[in-house]
């Protein structure tokens, strides 16, 4: 009897579908990026910054070069010009061209930033040689948190910018002044959503091998074609000369949807030494270097009528994008859009700021901005319910968009979003009924 017997393969919604991927995964026969082993394979280890913000005074690799099993040691100067930065494809216009160093040059801007790499015959030899690289760092004042980056006189992550505010703006809709005018019940609060890191079952890993005039890369990624296209650009190759393979991926959740410095380094190093090169991050290395998310501070006011119906929401929020811009710099627009929730909100005005910090760059984790935006509106509804002394479910019931109001377009100047369909009041009733049973 086959593993998937009894599951009809019908290409239709509302029907069971035969799954083809489960059997090898639950029987231990999956093949992940860390499972790739090639003849003649070497191993890459990264020497990382032990400071969150510092000037690089010296990188001495002499001892590492002489250690057993070492094939090569590389620093930034060894990389071609086109290979020295990775760039995100989804940045606001003001940040386009602002890259993340593949290897640090004169300055490091977050704990764990890559400074040099070692290629060796075994992973242990590579790790020992990377640890033996003498990196002289002169610590600089740092802004390791969103709060410290916003303080008056804060240490600057990028001094040439003159500010830690990467971008800012205001958006909204409706008559906010009237919403907060006579008769309004107003509640204020400061909400903090801390940083998180994506913790997939499989930490990031990559293996590359020269293939003709190009390169083949196995990597733990959610974005095979994005990585292929970016590698081709960085390595000066045609897209057809780069093959990127993701067999099974042990979780992604957003952070694995980008092109990382280690993928560039593995591919370039394989072409440089003419042998397969493999890098597998440890759990701690993955937690420090893979994209983080969230990290948002809200200062908000919500206005309602005495019967609980909403009048408006206003205030500001700041979002932590880390040391270098990635898709985390786009997250504020998504936060803003989702702060409306599924409610009839007549007016909204929010000031938005994306902020550099001396910390791991940020991306999206499980929803990218939706989590933060929903957190903000739902918490403010709770505060308003408490002020009016009504049930939390009741204040939602009187403000949820009815089915007949859908599709509903929010009225942001930047375009807004459309809630196409659903039965929000019905879902609330069902949830409350289930909770009470």
XYZ file of C-alpha atoms in Angstrom:
437
model
C 0.000 0.000 0.000
C 1.526 3.345 -1.000
C 2.308 6.019 1.527
C -0.208 8.470 0.066
C -3.017 6.048 -0.857
C -6.496 7.366 -0.225
C -5.808 11.024 -1.065
C -7.472 11.904 -4.373
C -5.427 14.135 -6.649
C -8.064 16.658 -7.671
C -7.014 20.071 -9.023
C -9.861 21.866 -7.267
C -10.376 24.062 -4.232
C -12.088 22.422 -1.299
C -10.706 18.970 -2.126
C -7.940 16.884 -0.579
C -4.738 16.835 -2.618
C -2.157 14.097 -2.766
C 1.053 15.405 -1.195
C 4.259 14.195 -2.773
C 6.878 15.751 -0.509
C 6.028 14.243 2.868
C 7.380 10.670 2.693
C 11.097 11.452 2.198
C 10.961 14.201 4.806
C 9.322 12.248 7.627
C 11.393 9.130 6.917
C 14.687 11.005 7.120
C 15.519 10.851 3.427
C 15.286 14.555 2.698
C 18.315 16.336 1.246
C 19.076 19.764 2.650
C 21.773 22.301 1.819
C 23.947 20.963 4.626
C 23.757 17.439 3.172
C 25.701 18.280 0.007
C 29.104 16.531 -0.056
C 31.275 16.685 -3.174
C 34.599 15.147 -4.139
C 37.490 17.429 -3.269
C 35.279 19.608 -1.120
C 36.813 22.349 1.013
C 35.223 24.278 3.856
C 34.741 27.974 4.452
C 34.779 29.659 7.858
C 34.152 33.334 8.542
C 36.110 35.583 10.892
C 33.502 37.937 12.325
C 33.528 41.175 14.243
C 33.453 40.868 18.021
C 32.391 44.526 18.302
C 29.074 46.114 17.295
C 30.768 49.247 15.958
C 34.489 49.732 15.416
C 37.219 50.909 13.109
C 39.244 48.102 11.535
C 42.847 48.955 12.329
C 44.501 45.734 11.191
C 43.673 42.327 9.728
C 46.720 40.049 10.021
C 46.265 36.675 8.319
C 49.881 35.450 8.425
C 49.342 32.874 11.182
C 46.211 31.535 9.537
C 47.927 31.107 6.170
C 50.524 28.830 7.777
C 48.104 26.599 9.660
C 47.561 22.947 8.643
C 45.013 22.313 5.922
C 44.504 25.951 4.949
C 43.897 26.391 1.233
C 43.368 30.173 1.153
C 42.595 33.213 3.288
C 40.748 36.189 1.830
C 39.954 39.733 2.978
C 37.963 42.469 1.289
C 40.836 43.645 -0.909
C 40.941 40.223 -2.541
C 37.375 40.537 -3.807
C 36.593 42.062 -7.214
C 34.869 45.436 -7.073
C 31.528 43.984 -8.173
C 31.628 41.366 -5.416
C 32.190 43.660 -2.424
C 28.560 44.514 -1.630
C 25.166 42.853 -1.750
C 22.173 45.012 -2.607
C 18.509 44.461 -1.973
C 16.050 44.590 -4.854
C 13.164 46.116 -2.910
C 14.474 49.318 -1.375
C 12.841 52.747 -1.221
C 14.389 55.037 -3.820
C 16.341 57.034 -1.233
C 18.254 53.904 -0.182
C 18.914 52.358 -3.588
C 22.642 51.796 -4.021
C 23.284 51.497 -0.280
C 24.833 48.042 -0.021
C 25.769 45.604 2.721
C 29.505 44.750 2.660
C 30.351 41.179 1.785
C 33.504 41.612 3.890
C 34.069 44.668 6.070
C 36.615 47.242 5.030
C 37.519 50.109 7.364
C 34.546 49.833 9.710
C 32.257 47.188 11.182
C 28.691 48.124 12.036
C 27.179 45.148 13.828
C 28.274 42.225 15.963
C 29.052 39.302 13.684
C 29.796 41.297 10.531
C 32.131 39.300 8.289
C 35.749 40.512 8.192
C 37.685 37.683 6.510
C 37.242 34.099 5.335
C 39.345 30.943 5.419
C 39.139 27.978 3.032
C 40.520 24.738 4.479
C 40.407 20.962 4.050
C 38.098 20.313 7.016
C 35.519 22.453 8.823
C 37.580 22.263 12.013
C 40.755 23.422 10.286
C 38.824 26.284 8.725
C 37.290 27.314 12.049
C 40.658 27.194 13.849
C 42.352 29.260 11.147
C 39.549 31.825 11.094
C 39.879 32.212 14.856
C 43.628 32.769 14.472
C 43.200 35.811 12.224
C 44.367 38.842 14.173
C 41.696 41.527 13.795
C 42.499 44.772 15.590
C 39.270 46.688 16.156
C 39.065 50.148 17.722
C 35.627 50.347 19.370
C 33.377 53.257 18.437
C 30.278 54.488 20.255
C 27.353 52.379 19.143
C 23.586 52.613 18.857
C 22.673 49.010 19.452
C 18.967 49.520 20.076
C 16.203 51.544 18.529
C 15.872 53.614 21.695
C 19.577 54.491 21.797
C 19.644 55.318 18.076
C 16.831 57.864 18.581
C 18.340 59.643 21.588
C 19.590 63.198 21.277
C 23.299 63.062 20.527
C 23.102 59.355 19.675
C 26.099 57.589 18.202
C 25.800 57.554 14.417
C 25.747 54.193 12.687
C 26.898 55.824 9.441
C 28.568 59.106 10.298
C 28.510 60.440 6.742
C 24.686 60.419 6.804
C 24.533 62.767 9.777
C 21.515 60.958 11.250
C 20.281 57.492 12.153
C 16.954 58.170 10.427
C 17.201 56.275 7.155
C 13.880 57.558 5.827
C 10.742 59.181 7.171
C 7.312 60.348 6.077
C 3.664 60.804 7.001
C 0.574 59.151 5.571
C -3.062 58.714 6.436
C -6.577 59.696 5.472
C -9.683 61.420 6.763
C -10.209 64.454 8.997
C -7.923 63.639 11.905
C -8.395 66.976 13.668
C -12.167 66.540 13.831
C -11.755 62.913 14.904
C -9.853 64.070 17.985
C -12.120 67.065 18.552
C -15.026 67.681 20.952
C -16.769 64.597 22.284
C -13.904 62.219 21.581
C -12.711 59.717 24.171
C -8.936 59.672 23.696
C -6.438 57.080 24.910
C -2.648 57.311 24.527
C -0.040 54.581 24.790
C 3.516 53.637 23.911
C 3.887 50.154 22.477
C 7.163 48.294 21.996
C 7.600 45.285 19.735
C 11.040 43.771 20.264
C 13.339 42.344 17.635
C 13.069 38.679 16.689
C 15.331 36.421 14.665
C 14.054 33.697 12.385
C 15.021 30.324 13.886
C 14.509 27.797 11.106
C 15.196 24.127 11.822
C 18.038 24.341 9.307
C 20.530 27.187 9.779
C 21.757 28.758 6.556
C 24.205 26.693 4.526
C 25.672 26.855 1.030
C 27.956 24.739 -1.165
C 29.385 25.863 -4.502
C 31.362 24.129 -7.235
C 32.886 25.549 -10.420
C 30.881 24.497 -13.479
C 32.467 25.322 -16.823
C 32.966 29.089 -16.865
C 30.317 29.509 -14.179
C 29.253 28.115 -10.839
C 26.649 25.830 -9.276
C 25.380 26.679 -5.800
C 23.286 24.626 -3.409
C 21.832 26.903 -0.748
C 19.124 27.000 1.888
C 16.981 29.712 0.335
C 13.405 30.722 -0.370
C 14.470 32.714 -3.432
C 16.333 30.553 -5.947
C 16.014 32.895 -8.910
C 16.725 36.020 -6.882
C 19.966 34.475 -5.615
C 20.866 33.332 -9.136
C 20.319 36.763 -10.638
C 22.224 38.579 -7.909
C 25.152 36.138 -7.995
C 25.428 36.536 -11.749
C 25.601 40.316 -11.351
C 28.137 40.201 -8.508
C 30.380 37.606 -10.184
C 30.259 39.201 -13.634
C 28.533 36.183 -15.189
C 25.531 35.625 -17.417
C 22.499 34.194 -15.644
C 22.882 31.021 -17.709
C 26.316 30.490 -16.127
C 24.900 30.339 -12.598
C 22.829 27.432 -11.285
C 21.214 27.776 -7.861
C 19.620 24.727 -6.285
C 17.435 24.523 -3.193
C 16.343 20.947 -2.651
C 14.640 20.657 0.739
C 14.716 23.769 2.915
C 14.379 23.349 6.653
C 12.272 26.437 7.170
C 12.562 29.928 5.785
C 9.885 32.254 7.197
C 11.256 35.323 5.367
C 14.901 35.664 6.406
C 15.935 33.129 3.736
C 14.327 35.232 1.028
C 17.386 37.431 0.457
C 20.869 37.096 -1.062
C 23.478 36.874 1.693
C 27.201 37.711 1.754
C 28.044 34.074 2.544
C 26.374 32.866 -0.657
C 28.476 35.311 -2.642
C 31.633 34.307 -0.787
C 31.083 30.573 -1.263
C 30.416 30.959 -4.988
C 33.329 33.328 -5.565
C 35.738 31.235 -3.480
C 34.840 28.042 -5.368
C 35.696 29.733 -8.654
C 38.841 31.218 -7.125
C 40.322 27.999 -5.692
C 38.863 25.734 -8.390
C 37.315 23.318 -5.901
C 33.966 22.838 -4.178
C 33.537 25.105 -1.143
C 31.026 24.525 1.636
C 29.832 26.792 4.443
C 27.441 25.694 7.167
C 26.527 28.161 9.885
C 26.243 27.170 13.499
C 23.009 27.922 15.306
C 24.559 30.922 17.093
C 26.173 32.209 13.881
C 22.854 31.900 12.075
C 21.001 33.758 14.838
C 23.452 36.657 14.710
C 23.808 37.008 10.946
C 20.493 35.972 9.367
C 18.016 38.800 8.949
C 16.066 39.855 12.041
C 12.613 41.436 12.054
C 10.126 43.535 14.038
C 11.849 46.012 16.365
C 9.218 48.748 16.344
C 8.200 51.476 18.813
C 4.741 53.045 18.543
C 3.491 56.227 20.231
C -0.205 56.359 19.433
C -3.501 58.006 20.290
C -6.868 56.448 19.520
C -10.144 58.359 19.553
C -13.595 56.852 19.941
C -17.154 57.836 20.738
C -18.732 56.921 24.086
C -20.545 54.039 22.344
C -17.186 52.552 21.316
C -17.261 53.409 17.614
C -13.896 54.563 16.304
C -13.192 58.139 15.267
C -9.499 58.089 14.477
C -5.926 56.956 15.132
C -2.817 59.137 15.069
C 0.771 59.151 16.236
C 4.108 57.847 15.074
C 6.279 54.784 14.951
C 9.929 53.992 14.373
C 11.160 50.762 12.826
C 14.633 49.264 13.305
C 16.315 48.351 10.002
C 19.695 47.434 11.473
C 23.096 48.412 10.166
C 22.367 48.166 6.435
C 19.158 48.504 4.429
C 17.412 45.391 3.234
C 13.717 44.668 2.795
C 13.333 45.719 6.434
C 13.429 49.282 5.121
C 10.197 48.593 3.211
C 8.439 47.093 6.232
C 7.191 50.450 7.615
C 4.864 50.902 4.639
C 3.355 47.495 5.313
C 3.022 48.282 9.024
C 1.170 51.466 8.168
C -1.231 49.709 5.795
C -2.141 47.014 8.317
C -2.722 49.411 11.230
C -6.267 49.837 9.900
C -6.980 46.188 10.660
C -10.441 45.011 9.585
C -12.162 48.003 11.143
C -14.126 51.044 10.018
C -11.575 53.697 10.851
C -12.672 57.142 9.594
C -9.355 58.941 10.025
C -5.696 58.110 10.462
C -2.430 60.036 10.391
C 0.878 58.360 11.228
C 4.457 59.627 11.088
C 6.873 56.886 10.084
C 10.622 56.539 10.569
C 13.043 53.766 9.540
C 16.125 53.840 11.754
C 19.689 52.540 11.401
C 21.099 50.705 14.437
C 24.364 48.870 15.094
C 22.629 45.529 14.827
C 21.908 42.772 12.325
C 20.030 44.069 9.255
C 16.311 43.338 9.264
C 14.003 41.670 6.806
C 10.574 40.132 7.207
C 9.523 37.231 9.425
C 6.109 35.629 9.007
C 4.125 38.430 7.453
C 6.539 41.319 7.207
C 4.824 44.322 8.776
C 1.403 42.751 9.159
C 2.300 41.460 12.604
C 3.422 44.871 13.796
C 0.508 46.788 12.293
C -2.077 44.417 13.717
C -0.345 44.474 17.082
C -0.662 48.269 17.171
C -4.359 48.598 16.287
C -5.440 45.649 18.427
C -3.594 46.894 21.510
C -5.042 50.371 21.095
C -8.541 48.889 20.834
C -7.893 47.068 24.109
C -6.850 50.348 25.740
C -9.982 52.111 24.461
C -12.194 49.256 25.679
C -10.648 49.535 29.134
C -11.248 53.302 29.216
C -14.885 52.854 28.159
C -15.320 49.840 30.463
C -16.656 47.608 27.720
C -15.714 44.058 26.729
C -12.750 43.744 24.359
C -14.884 41.640 22.020
C -17.681 44.209 22.052
C -15.514 47.106 20.933
C -14.378 44.977 18.033
C -17.919 43.921 17.157
C -19.141 47.499 16.758
C -16.156 48.477 14.597
C -15.562 45.471 12.334
C -16.334 45.990 8.679
C -19.608 44.241 7.784
C -19.653 41.809 4.893
C -21.720 44.197 2.756
C -18.968 46.848 3.010
C -16.483 44.593 1.205
C -14.453 44.966 -0.899
C -13.122 47.905 1.109
C -10.216 50.103 0.062
C -8.264 52.054 2.650
C -7.594 55.641 1.661
C -3.869 56.158 2.123
C -2.185 58.733 -0.065
C 0.276 56.051 -1.116
C -2.533 53.886 -2.504
C -3.754 51.823 0.408
C -4.869 48.235 0.394
C -8.084 46.412 -0.478
C -9.854 44.036 1.891
C -11.552 41.910 -0.734
C -13.853 39.669 1.237
C -14.659 37.891 4.471
C -17.103 37.776 7.341
C -15.230 39.477 10.149
C -18.188 39.833 12.547
C -19.072 36.196 11.924
C -15.555 35.061 12.659
C -15.539 37.065 15.891
C -18.819 35.462 16.970
C -17.503 32.016 16.154
C -14.264 32.660 18.057
C -16.146 33.875 21.137
C -18.540 30.941 21.009
C -15.645 28.505 20.757
C -13.784 30.202 23.609
C -16.797 29.907 25.889
C -17.534 26.248 25.079
